[in-house]
Coordinates of C-alpha atoms in Angstrom, one line a residue:
Chain A
M1310 CA 30.0 -80.3 -25.2
N1311 CA 33.3 -81.5 -23.4
D1312 CA 34.8 -84.1 -24.8
I1313 CA 37.9 -83.3 -27.2
V1314 CA 37.4 -83.8 -30.6
I1315 CA 40.6 -82.6 -31.8
E1316 CA 43.8 -82.4 -29.6
V1317 CA 46.7 -81.5 -30.5
Q1318 CA 50.6 -81.4 -28.6
D1319 CA 53.2 -79.9 -29.6
F1320 CA 52.8 -80.2 -33.3
T1321 CA 55.4 -78.4 -36.0
K1322 CA 55.1 -78.5 -39.5
T1323 CA 58.2 -77.8 -42.2
Y1324 CA 59.1 -76.4 -45.3
D1325 CA 62.2 -77.0 -45.3
D1326 CA 64.4 -75.4 -43.7
F1327 CA 61.6 -72.5 -42.3
I1328 CA 59.5 -73.6 -39.5
A1329 CA 55.7 -72.8 -40.4
V1330 CA 54.4 -74.0 -37.1
D1331 CA 56.3 -74.5 -33.6
R1332 CA 55.6 -76.7 -31.3
I1333 CA 51.7 -75.1 -30.7
S1334 CA 49.3 -77.4 -28.6
F1335 CA 44.7 -76.9 -28.9
D1336 CA 42.6 -79.0 -28.1
V1337 CA 39.0 -78.4 -29.7
K1338 CA 35.2 -79.8 -27.6
S1339 CA 33.0 -81.3 -29.6
G1340 CA 30.3 -79.0 -30.9
E1341 CA 32.4 -76.3 -30.1
I1342 CA 32.9 -73.6 -33.2
F1343 CA 36.6 -72.2 -33.2
G1344 CA 38.5 -70.1 -35.4
L1345 CA 41.8 -69.8 -36.0
L1346 CA 43.2 -66.2 -36.8
G1347 CA 46.2 -64.9 -38.0
P1348 CA 48.1 -63.0 -40.7
N1349 CA 49.0 -65.3 -43.6
G1350 CA 51.2 -67.3 -43.6
A1351 CA 50.5 -67.5 -39.5
G1352 CA 50.4 -71.7 -40.0
K1353 CA 46.3 -71.3 -40.0
T1354 CA 46.0 -73.6 -43.0
S1355 CA 49.5 -76.5 -42.2
T1356 CA 47.4 -76.1 -38.8
L1357 CA 44.5 -77.0 -40.7
E1358 CA 45.7 -79.3 -43.8
C1359 CA 47.6 -81.4 -41.2
L1360 CA 44.7 -81.8 -38.5
E1361 CA 42.8 -83.0 -42.5
G1362 CA 44.9 -85.2 -43.5
L1363 CA 46.3 -83.3 -46.7
R1364 CA 49.7 -83.1 -44.6
E1365 CA 52.3 -85.1 -42.4
P1366 CA 53.0 -83.3 -39.5
N1367 CA 56.3 -82.9 -38.2
G1368 CA 56.6 -83.2 -34.8
G1369 CA 54.5 -83.7 -32.1
M1370 CA 51.1 -84.8 -32.2
V1371 CA 47.3 -84.5 -33.7
K1372 CA 43.8 -86.6 -33.1
V1373 CA 40.7 -85.8 -34.9
A1374 CA 37.9 -87.7 -33.4
G1375 CA 40.1 -90.2 -31.5
L1376 CA 42.4 -91.0 -34.7
I1377 CA 45.4 -89.8 -36.2
P1378 CA 44.9 -88.1 -40.0
T1379 CA 47.9 -89.2 -42.0
R1380 CA 47.9 -93.2 -41.0
E1381 CA 43.5 -93.3 -40.1
F1382 CA 42.1 -91.6 -42.7
H1383 CA 40.0 -93.8 -44.4
K1384 CA 38.4 -94.2 -41.0
L1385 CA 38.4 -90.4 -41.2
K1386 CA 37.6 -89.8 -44.0
N1387 CA 33.6 -89.9 -43.4
L1388 CA 34.3 -88.4 -39.7
I1389 CA 35.1 -85.4 -41.4
G1390 CA 34.1 -82.3 -44.1
V1391 CA 36.4 -80.4 -45.9
Q1392 CA 36.7 -76.9 -47.8
L1393 CA 39.9 -75.8 -48.8
Q1394 CA 40.7 -72.9 -49.4
S1395 CA 41.9 -73.5 -53.0
A1396 CA 40.1 -76.5 -53.7
S1397 CA 38.7 -77.2 -57.6
L1398 CA 37.0 -79.3 -59.3
P1399 CA 37.4 -80.5 -62.5
E1400 CA 36.2 -77.8 -64.9
S1401 CA 33.8 -79.9 -66.6
I1402 CA 32.2 -81.1 -63.2
T1403 CA 28.3 -80.1 -63.1
P1404 CA 27.4 -79.4 -58.8
E1405 CA 24.6 -82.3 -59.4
E1406 CA 27.3 -84.8 -61.0
A1407 CA 29.6 -83.8 -57.9
I1408 CA 27.1 -84.4 -55.5
K1409 CA 25.8 -87.5 -56.5
L1410 CA 30.3 -89.1 -56.8
F1411 CA 31.4 -87.7 -53.7
S1412 CA 28.3 -89.6 -51.9
F1413 CA 28.7 -92.4 -53.4
Y1414 CA 32.3 -92.7 -52.1
H1415 CA 30.5 -91.2 -48.8
N1416 CA 28.6 -94.0 -48.5
V1417 CA 25.5 -91.5 -48.5
E1418 CA 22.3 -90.7 -50.4
P1419 CA 23.6 -87.8 -51.8
R1420 CA 22.0 -84.6 -50.8
L1421 CA 20.7 -82.7 -54.3
D1422 CA 18.6 -80.4 -51.5
L1423 CA 22.6 -78.5 -50.4
L1424 CA 21.5 -77.1 -54.4
D1425 CA 18.7 -75.5 -53.2
R1426 CA 20.0 -74.5 -49.5
L1427 CA 23.0 -72.5 -50.8
G1428 CA 21.1 -70.7 -54.1
L1429 CA 22.8 -73.1 -57.0
A1430 CA 19.6 -75.2 -57.9
E1431 CA 19.6 -73.3 -61.2
K1432 CA 24.0 -74.1 -62.0
R1433 CA 23.3 -77.9 -60.7
N1434 CA 23.8 -79.0 -64.8
S1435 CA 26.5 -75.9 -65.5
Q1436 CA 29.7 -76.7 -66.0
F1437 CA 32.1 -76.2 -62.8
F1438 CA 34.1 -73.8 -63.9
E1439 CA 30.8 -71.6 -65.4
L1440 CA 30.1 -70.8 -62.1
S1441 CA 31.5 -67.8 -60.1
T1442 CA 34.2 -67.8 -57.7
G1443 CA 31.4 -67.2 -54.5
Q1444 CA 29.1 -70.3 -56.4
Q1445 CA 32.0 -72.9 -56.0
R1446 CA 33.4 -72.0 -52.9
R1447 CA 29.5 -72.7 -52.4
M1448 CA 29.7 -76.3 -54.1
A1449 CA 33.1 -76.4 -52.0
L1450 CA 30.7 -75.6 -49.2
A1451 CA 28.0 -77.9 -50.2
L1452 CA 30.5 -81.1 -50.3
A1453 CA 31.8 -80.8 -47.3
V1454 CA 29.0 -80.7 -44.9
M1455 CA 27.1 -83.6 -47.3
H1456 CA 27.6 -86.9 -45.3
N1457 CA 27.2 -84.9 -42.1
P1458 CA 31.1 -84.5 -40.7
R1459 CA 32.0 -84.6 -37.5
V1460 CA 34.3 -82.4 -37.7
L1461 CA 33.8 -79.2 -39.9
F1462 CA 37.0 -78.1 -41.6
L1463 CA 36.4 -74.3 -43.2
D1464 CA 39.8 -72.4 -44.4
E1465 CA 38.0 -68.5 -45.5
P1466 CA 34.1 -70.0 -45.6
T1467 CA 32.7 -67.1 -46.6
A1468 CA 35.9 -64.8 -48.8
G1469 CA 34.2 -64.0 -52.1
L1470 CA 30.7 -64.9 -51.0
D1471 CA 27.5 -62.1 -51.3
V1472 CA 26.5 -60.8 -48.0
G1473 CA 23.4 -63.3 -48.7
T1474 CA 24.3 -66.5 -48.4
R1475 CA 27.2 -65.1 -46.2
S1476 CA 24.3 -65.1 -43.5
E1477 CA 23.2 -67.4 -44.7
L1478 CA 26.5 -70.0 -44.3
H1479 CA 26.6 -68.5 -41.2
S1480 CA 22.9 -69.7 -39.6
M1481 CA 24.1 -72.9 -41.5
M1482 CA 26.9 -73.7 -39.1
Q1483 CA 25.4 -72.4 -36.3
E1484 CA 22.9 -75.1 -36.9
F1485 CA 25.4 -78.1 -37.6
Q1486 CA 27.1 -76.4 -33.7
K1487 CA 23.3 -77.5 -32.4
A1488 CA 23.4 -80.6 -34.6
G1489 CA 26.9 -81.7 -32.1
T1490 CA 29.5 -80.8 -34.9
T1491 CA 32.5 -79.6 -34.6
I1492 CA 33.8 -76.6 -36.3
I1493 CA 37.7 -75.2 -37.1
L1494 CA 37.9 -72.2 -39.2
A1495 CA 40.6 -70.0 -40.7
T1496 CA 39.2 -66.7 -41.4
H1497 CA 40.6 -63.5 -41.9
D1498 CA 37.0 -62.0 -41.1
M1499 CA 37.0 -60.8 -37.6
A1500 CA 34.1 -60.1 -36.9
E1501 CA 32.7 -63.5 -38.0
A1502 CA 35.2 -65.0 -36.4
E1503 CA 34.6 -62.5 -33.1
Q1504 CA 30.6 -63.3 -34.0
L1505 CA 30.0 -66.6 -34.7
S1506 CA 33.6 -68.7 -32.4
D1507 CA 33.0 -70.0 -29.0
R1508 CA 36.9 -70.1 -29.1
V1509 CA 39.5 -69.1 -31.1
A1510 CA 43.3 -69.0 -31.2
I1511 CA 45.9 -65.8 -32.2
L1512 CA 48.4 -67.9 -34.9
L1513 CA 51.3 -65.5 -34.7
K1514 CA 55.2 -66.7 -36.8
G1515 CA 53.7 -70.8 -35.6
K1516 CA 52.8 -69.5 -32.3
I1517 CA 50.0 -69.6 -30.3
A1518 CA 49.7 -66.1 -29.4
K1519 CA 47.1 -66.0 -27.2
I1520 CA 43.6 -68.8 -27.5
G1521 CA 40.5 -68.0 -25.3
T1522 CA 37.0 -67.4 -26.1
P1523 CA 36.6 -64.6 -27.6
L1524 CA 35.9 -62.0 -24.7
E1525 CA 38.4 -63.4 -22.5
I1526 CA 41.2 -61.7 -25.8
T1527 CA 39.1 -58.5 -25.5
A1528 CA 39.2 -58.6 -22.1
A1529 CA 42.9 -59.1 -21.2
G1530 CA 44.3 -56.4 -23.6
A1531 CA 45.0 -52.8 -23.3
G1532 CA 41.7 -52.2 -22.3
L1533 CA 41.4 -49.3 -24.5
T1534 CA 39.2 -48.3 -26.1
K1535 CA 38.0 -46.2 -29.0
I1536 CA 37.0 -42.9 -29.6
S1537 CA 36.0 -41.9 -33.1
I1538 CA 34.6 -38.5 -33.2
R1539 CA 34.1 -35.8 -37.1
T1540 CA 34.1 -32.5 -36.6
Q1541 CA 32.6 -29.7 -38.8
E1542 CA 35.9 -28.3 -39.0
S1543 CA 37.5 -31.0 -39.6
N1544 CA 40.4 -29.7 -36.7
L1545 CA 41.1 -32.5 -34.9
L1546 CA 42.4 -34.6 -38.8
T1547 CA 45.4 -32.1 -38.6
S1548 CA 45.6 -31.2 -34.7
E1549 CA 49.0 -31.8 -33.1
V1550 CA 47.2 -31.6 -29.8
T1551 CA 48.0 -34.4 -27.3
F1552 CA 44.7 -34.7 -24.8
P1553 CA 45.0 -37.2 -21.8
A1554 CA 44.9 -40.9 -21.6
V1555 CA 45.4 -41.1 -24.7
T1556 CA 48.1 -43.5 -26.0
Y1557 CA 47.4 -43.8 -29.2
S1558 CA 45.5 -41.5 -32.6
T1559 CA 45.1 -42.8 -36.5
T1560 CA 42.9 -41.4 -38.7
L1561 CA 39.3 -42.9 -40.8
D1562 CA 38.3 -41.0 -43.5
E1563 CA 36.9 -38.0 -41.6
Y1564 CA 36.4 -39.2 -37.9
K1565 CA 39.6 -38.8 -36.3
I1566 CA 39.9 -41.9 -33.6
Y1567 CA 41.4 -42.0 -30.2
F1568 CA 42.5 -44.8 -27.9
S1569 CA 42.2 -44.4 -24.9
K1570 CA 42.7 -46.0 -21.7
D1571 CA 40.6 -43.5 -19.7
I1572 CA 37.5 -42.1 -21.4
G1573 CA 36.2 -39.6 -19.0
P1574 CA 38.7 -37.7 -19.1
T1575 CA 39.4 -38.0 -22.3
V1576 CA 36.2 -37.0 -24.0
S1577 CA 36.1 -34.2 -21.5
A1578 CA 39.1 -33.0 -23.2
I1579 CA 38.3 -33.5 -26.8
I1580 CA 35.2 -31.3 -26.4
S1581 CA 37.5 -28.8 -24.6
H1582 CA 38.6 -28.4 -27.3
I1583 CA 36.2 -28.2 -29.9
E1584 CA 35.1 -25.3 -28.3
T1585 CA 37.9 -23.6 -28.8
Q1586 CA 38.4 -24.2 -32.4
N1587 CA 34.9 -23.1 -33.2
D1588 CA 34.3 -26.8 -34.5
A1589 CA 31.4 -28.8 -34.2
L1590 CA 30.8 -31.6 -33.1
I1591 CA 29.0 -33.8 -36.1
D1592 CA 29.3 -37.1 -34.4
L1593 CA 31.1 -39.1 -31.3
R1594 CA 31.3 -43.4 -30.9
V1595 CA 32.7 -44.7 -28.2
E1596 CA 33.2 -48.8 -28.6
R1597 CA 35.1 -51.2 -27.0
P1598 CA 37.1 -52.4 -28.7
S1599 CA 36.6 -55.5 -31.0
L1600 CA 38.2 -59.0 -31.6
E1601 CA 39.8 -56.7 -35.1
D1602 CA 41.3 -54.4 -32.9
R1603 CA 42.8 -56.7 -30.6
F1604 CA 44.5 -58.8 -33.4
L1605 CA 45.7 -55.6 -34.8
E1606 CA 46.9 -54.6 -30.8
I1607 CA 48.6 -58.7 -31.0
T1608 CA 50.1 -58.7 -34.3
S1609 CA 51.4 -54.9 -34.2
T1610 CA 53.0 -55.7 -31.0
G1611 CA 54.6 -59.2 -31.3
E1612 CA 52.3 -60.2 -28.3
M1613 CA 52.6 -63.9 -26.8
L1614 CA 50.9 -65.9 -24.7
Chain B
M702 CA 32.7 -100.5 -57.3
K703 CA 28.9 -98.4 -57.3
A704 CA 31.3 -95.2 -56.7
F705 CA 33.8 -97.0 -59.0
I706 CA 31.4 -97.1 -61.4
H707 CA 29.3 -93.7 -61.0
H708 CA 33.7 -92.3 -61.4
F709 CA 34.0 -93.6 -64.6
K710 CA 31.0 -92.5 -66.2
F711 CA 31.2 -89.1 -64.8
E712 CA 35.2 -89.4 -66.2
F713 CA 33.4 -90.6 -69.9
L714 CA 31.1 -88.3 -70.0
A715 CA 34.5 -85.2 -69.3
G716 CA 36.2 -87.2 -72.5
I717 CA 32.9 -86.0 -74.6
R718 CA 32.4 -82.9 -72.7
N719 CA 36.1 -81.7 -72.5
K720 CA 36.9 -79.9 -76.2
Q721 CA 40.9 -80.5 -75.3
L722 CA 39.9 -84.3 -74.5
L723 CA 37.2 -84.4 -77.4
L724 CA 39.8 -83.3 -80.2
L725 CA 43.3 -85.8 -78.5
N726 CA 40.2 -89.0 -78.5
Y727 CA 39.0 -88.0 -81.4
L728 CA 38.9 -85.2 -83.9
F729 CA 42.6 -86.0 -83.8
P730 CA 43.1 -88.8 -84.5
L731 CA 40.3 -89.8 -87.0
G732 CA 41.3 -86.2 -88.9
F733 CA 44.9 -87.8 -89.1
Y734 CA 43.7 -91.0 -90.8
L735 CA 41.6 -89.6 -93.5
M736 CA 44.2 -86.8 -94.7
L737 CA 47.2 -89.4 -94.0
G738 CA 45.4 -91.9 -95.3
F739 CA 44.2 -89.8 -99.1
I740 CA 47.4 -88.1 -98.9
M741 CA 49.7 -91.4 -99.2
V742 CA 47.9 -94.4 -100.2
E743 CA 47.9 -92.0 -103.4
I744 CA 51.8 -91.6 -103.2
N745 CA 52.6 -94.7 -101.9
P746 CA 50.4 -97.5 -102.3
P747 CA 52.1 -100.4 -100.5
F748 CA 51.4 -98.5 -97.6
R749 CA 47.3 -99.6 -98.2
E750 CA 49.0 -102.4 -95.7
N751 CA 49.6 -100.8 -92.8
V752 CA 46.8 -97.9 -92.4
I753 CA 44.5 -100.1 -89.9
P754 CA 46.9 -101.3 -87.5
A755 CA 49.3 -97.6 -88.8
M756 CA 46.6 -95.2 -87.7
V757 CA 44.7 -97.9 -85.0
I758 CA 48.5 -97.2 -82.9
F759 CA 48.0 -92.9 -83.7
G760 CA 45.0 -93.1 -82.1
I761 CA 46.3 -94.8 -79.4
L762 CA 49.7 -92.6 -79.1
S763 CA 47.1 -89.4 -79.1
A764 CA 44.8 -89.8 -76.8
T765 CA 46.9 -91.8 -74.3
L766 CA 50.4 -89.6 -74.4
L767 CA 48.6 -86.2 -75.4
G768 CA 45.4 -86.8 -73.6
I769 CA 46.2 -88.2 -70.5
P770 CA 49.2 -86.8 -68.8
D771 CA 48.7 -83.0 -68.5
P772 CA 44.8 -83.4 -67.6
L773 CA 46.8 -85.4 -64.4
V774 CA 49.6 -82.8 -63.9
N775 CA 46.4 -79.9 -64.4
A776 CA 44.5 -81.9 -61.5
R777 CA 47.0 -81.9 -59.3
E778 CA 48.1 -78.3 -59.6
N779 CA 45.1 -76.9 -59.5
G780 CA 44.1 -78.6 -55.6
I781 CA 41.7 -81.0 -57.4
F782 CA 43.9 -84.5 -56.3
R783 CA 43.3 -82.0 -52.7
S784 CA 39.8 -82.6 -53.1
Y785 CA 39.4 -86.1 -54.0
K786 CA 41.9 -87.7 -51.5
I787 CA 39.2 -85.5 -48.3
N788 CA 36.1 -87.1 -50.5
G789 CA 37.9 -90.6 -50.3
I790 CA 38.7 -91.4 -53.8
P791 CA 41.8 -93.8 -53.9
A792 CA 44.8 -93.4 -55.9
V793 CA 44.1 -96.1 -57.9
S794 CA 41.0 -94.7 -59.2
I795 CA 42.9 -90.9 -59.2
L796 CA 44.8 -93.0 -62.7
I797 CA 42.6 -95.8 -63.3
I798 CA 39.7 -94.9 -64.4
P799 CA 41.0 -91.5 -66.9
A800 CA 43.4 -94.2 -68.8
L801 CA 40.0 -96.8 -69.0
T802 CA 37.6 -94.5 -69.7
T803 CA 40.8 -93.1 -72.4
I804 CA 39.6 -96.9 -73.4
L805 CA 36.5 -96.8 -74.3
H806 CA 37.1 -94.3 -76.3
L807 CA 39.9 -96.0 -77.9
I808 CA 38.0 -98.6 -79.1
V809 CA 35.3 -96.3 -80.6
V810 CA 38.0 -94.4 -82.8
T811 CA 39.4 -97.9 -83.4
V812 CA 36.5 -99.2 -84.3
I813 CA 35.3 -96.6 -86.9
I814 CA 38.7 -97.0 -88.6
T815 CA 39.2 -100.5 -89.2
S816 CA 35.0 -100.6 -90.4
T817 CA 36.3 -97.4 -92.9
A818 CA 39.8 -98.6 -94.0
T819 CA 38.8 -101.2 -96.6
W820 CA 36.2 -98.9 -98.4
L821 CA 37.2 -95.4 -98.1
F822 CA 41.4 -97.2 -98.4
N823 CA 40.7 -100.4 -99.6
A824 CA 43.3 -101.8 -97.3
P825 CA 43.0 -104.9 -95.7
L826 CA 41.0 -106.4 -92.6
P827 CA 42.9 -108.4 -90.0
S828 CA 42.8 -111.5 -90.6
H829 CA 43.2 -113.4 -87.3
W830 CA 40.3 -111.1 -85.2
L831 CA 40.9 -112.2 -81.5
N832 CA 44.2 -111.5 -82.0
Y833 CA 43.8 -107.5 -83.3
I834 CA 41.7 -108.2 -80.8
L835 CA 44.8 -108.8 -78.3
V836 CA 47.6 -107.0 -79.8
F837 CA 45.1 -104.0 -79.7
F838 CA 44.4 -103.9 -75.7
A839 CA 48.0 -104.9 -75.2
A840 CA 48.8 -101.5 -77.2
A841 CA 46.3 -99.6 -75.4
I842 CA 47.2 -101.2 -71.4
A843 CA 51.2 -100.3 -72.4
C844 CA 50.6 -96.7 -73.7
T845 CA 47.9 -96.0 -70.8
G846 CA 50.2 -96.9 -68.7
L847 CA 52.7 -94.6 -69.7
S848 CA 51.5 -92.4 -70.1
V849 CA 49.9 -91.9 -66.6
L850 CA 53.4 -92.9 -64.5
I851 CA 54.2 -89.7 -67.1
G852 CA 51.5 -87.5 -66.0
V853 CA 52.8 -89.2 -62.0
V854 CA 56.4 -88.3 -62.3
S855 CA 55.1 -84.1 -64.7
P856 CA 56.7 -81.8 -61.8
T857 CA 55.0 -79.5 -64.3
S858 CA 53.1 -78.7 -67.2
R859 CA 55.2 -77.7 -69.7
M860 CA 57.5 -80.9 -68.0
T861 CA 54.9 -83.1 -69.4
I862 CA 54.8 -81.6 -72.3
L863 CA 58.5 -82.4 -72.7
W864 CA 58.2 -86.4 -71.8
S865 CA 55.1 -86.2 -73.8
Q866 CA 57.0 -85.1 -76.7
L867 CA 59.9 -87.9 -75.8
V868 CA 57.8 -90.5 -76.3
F869 CA 55.0 -89.7 -79.2
T870 CA 57.9 -87.9 -81.9
P871 CA 60.3 -91.5 -82.0
S872 CA 57.1 -93.9 -81.7
M873 CA 55.5 -91.3 -84.8
L874 CA 59.2 -91.2 -86.9
L875 CA 60.7 -95.0 -85.6
G876 CA 57.8 -97.0 -85.3
G877 CA 56.8 -98.7 -87.4
L878 CA 54.2 -96.6 -88.5
M879 CA 55.7 -94.5 -90.8
V880 CA 58.8 -96.0 -92.0
P881 CA 59.3 -99.9 -92.0
Y882 CA 60.8 -101.0 -89.0
S883 CA 63.5 -103.5 -91.8
M884 CA 64.4 -100.0 -92.6
L885 CA 65.5 -98.4 -89.6
P886 CA 70.0 -98.3 -89.6
E887 CA 70.6 -101.0 -86.3
A888 CA 70.8 -98.4 -83.6
A889 CA 67.8 -96.7 -84.1
K890 CA 66.1 -100.3 -84.5
K891 CA 67.1 -101.0 -80.7
I892 CA 66.4 -97.4 -79.7
A893 CA 62.2 -98.0 -81.9
Q894 CA 62.2 -100.7 -80.0
L895 CA 62.2 -99.2 -76.1
L896 CA 58.7 -97.9 -77.6
P897 CA 55.6 -99.6 -77.5
S898 CA 54.2 -98.6 -80.7
T899 CA 57.4 -100.0 -82.7
Q900 CA 56.1 -103.3 -80.3
A901 CA 52.6 -102.5 -81.3
M902 CA 53.2 -102.4 -84.9
N903 CA 55.1 -105.3 -85.0
A904 CA 52.9 -107.9 -82.5
F905 CA 49.7 -106.6 -85.2
S906 CA 52.1 -107.1 -88.4
G907 CA 53.1 -110.7 -87.1
L908 CA 48.9 -111.6 -85.6
A909 CA 46.8 -109.8 -87.0
M910 CA 47.3 -109.1 -90.1
G911 CA 48.9 -112.0 -91.4
R912 CA 52.2 -110.9 -92.5
A913 CA 56.0 -111.2 -91.5
A914 CA 56.7 -109.8 -88.1
D915 CA 60.6 -108.4 -88.2
F916 CA 61.2 -110.1 -84.2
S917 CA 59.2 -112.8 -82.4
P918 CA 55.1 -111.2 -82.1
W919 CA 54.5 -113.0 -78.9
S920 CA 57.1 -111.3 -77.3
S921 CA 55.8 -108.3 -78.3
V922 CA 52.8 -108.9 -77.1
T923 CA 54.2 -109.9 -73.9
V924 CA 56.8 -106.9 -73.5
L925 CA 53.3 -104.3 -73.7
F926 CA 51.0 -106.1 -71.3
V927 CA 54.2 -106.3 -69.1
S928 CA 55.2 -102.8 -69.8
G929 CA 51.9 -101.3 -69.4
V930 CA 51.0 -103.9 -65.7
L931 CA 54.6 -102.4 -64.5
A932 CA 53.7 -98.2 -65.6
F933 CA 50.3 -98.7 -63.5
G934 CA 52.5 -100.4 -60.3
L935 CA 55.6 -97.0 -60.6
A936 CA 52.7 -94.2 -61.6
I937 CA 50.8 -95.7 -59.2
Y938 CA 53.7 -96.2 -55.9
L939 CA 55.4 -92.7 -56.8
F940 CA 51.5 -90.5 -57.3
S941 CA 51.9 -87.6 -54.8
W942 CA 48.0 -85.2 -53.5
D943 CA 50.2 -82.8 -52.7
T944 CA 49.5 -80.1 -55.8
R945 CA 53.3 -79.7 -56.4
N946 CA 54.5 -83.1 -56.0
S947 CA 57.0 -82.3 -53.7
S948 CA 56.1 -86.0 -51.3
R949 CA 56.1 -88.8 -53.3
R950 CA 57.9 -92.0 -51.9
G951 CA 60.4 -92.1 -54.4
H952 CA 62.3 -91.1 -56.9
P953 CA 60.9 -90.3 -59.9
L954 CA 63.5 -91.6 -61.7
L955 CA 62.6 -94.5 -60.9
G956 CA 59.6 -94.1 -64.3
L957 CA 62.3 -95.6 -66.0
L958 CA 61.8 -98.7 -64.0
A959 CA 58.7 -99.3 -67.3
L960 CA 61.8 -99.6 -69.7
L961 CA 62.6 -102.9 -67.9
P962 CA 60.6 -105.3 -70.3
N963 CA 61.8 -103.7 -73.4
I964 CA 65.2 -104.0 -72.5
I965 CA 65.3 -107.8 -71.5
Q966 CA 63.2 -107.8 -75.0
I967 CA 66.1 -106.1 -76.8
V968 CA 69.0 -108.5 -74.6
L969 CA 66.9 -111.9 -75.1
L970 CA 66.3 -110.8 -78.8
K971 CA 70.0 -110.2 -79.2

């Protein structure tokens, strides 16, 4: 579990004058699920593509399983599995043909059982263009894992998937992890990253803003507790009144949401206020900040390491 | 090798399943062969002499120049090459396999044309069958090489159509398929010699059909083979996995080197 599988040192990727990734460094250990998070244009896909050998870094060092991806791709290709964000296949290829074709190039036996596992058994002889977006993504996933790679790169793996397939994918990822596979997960889905990742890196404008376990990252924030309140008359939704220890507030549907540094005085004051307004409390939820809350905090403030 | 054979099998079946390729590989050349055969032989009986070589060359031009570059560019733009790369499919396979499967489709079309032209249009059969096969393969290699090269250097689908038409249309007009090479003005003859169709028509006439060639037919066979191999080499060198075709090893104009054998022939035969 402790040997380093991915090494990234001062890695830079530019496109003409645009710096997509700016001298970032991180390591990923064997068997880890490592989440790469960030808003669009943060540099996630550029980082993944350089790790996968699809693009040449412009500076620094990138190694996967001890190999330099662009120079030693012939050795790397059987060690990595990649589900590209924008991957595509020839429109007339069938799932069964695709599994067989790529198996021959990976020199492994075709894993047609993956079609059953990923709910593609009935579509095994349909042409690729006849598959739905979700089915195409599942197909790409089957191709990424069919040769039991040592490192698996997943770029937005659950985008466009239904709840059942998503859950199936999550359990597959955990199975792969148990078998020792290292997984690099680039996603916009914070709940998914928080649930599955051992560590995450939050990229912002090409730099690493935060890196650590989801717990470390959420704990390192302003520590604001989220208090969501719904009342009978919804007076709070339009109220401008301020409460002790509240840093900021917002609304979501019928709920008023307060972010507080000290929940005791805040909740007491809110309840007193509701009583004085002759309103009635319907729902009150107190939650610790999630990775998503922390992510929004980091991206909105531009907070860096 | 097992992977290459499986890939070849898939590409061949895809050529039949894909409606656009089916049209360009079979329906267009065979439909044109029937239409032109009936009309041209009626209004211009000497055309009968040229039905087999002209229609075989038309089939080659249609399947290669119209059928190969666009799917290559679409595959690159849609990220299919990237999927291929991460699954270990080499660039050589991506370029050679569509060319080989196209040649296989062309063999079927050529057999149909050759076996029916005498019966349908009273067209003369080749007098030297081995040379006929040799010239067919030389023309097929030259045109598939050129088509693969166009697919590799074209930045977009629109440009692909432009480049393909830039070779296809003159090939039809100046290549000796409709108008004999000997009737062209001198300047047009030089331009025509740059086209694979002119070289193929000349080689078919002089080596396979038992007629007089307009210029050295063996030099045409050599030019076809060498330019085809050169075009494949340049295509492999200039190939890019990138969806935007922005990371190739050389300038796309290097592709013009594929015309070098034709230019040398023009200079030497002056």
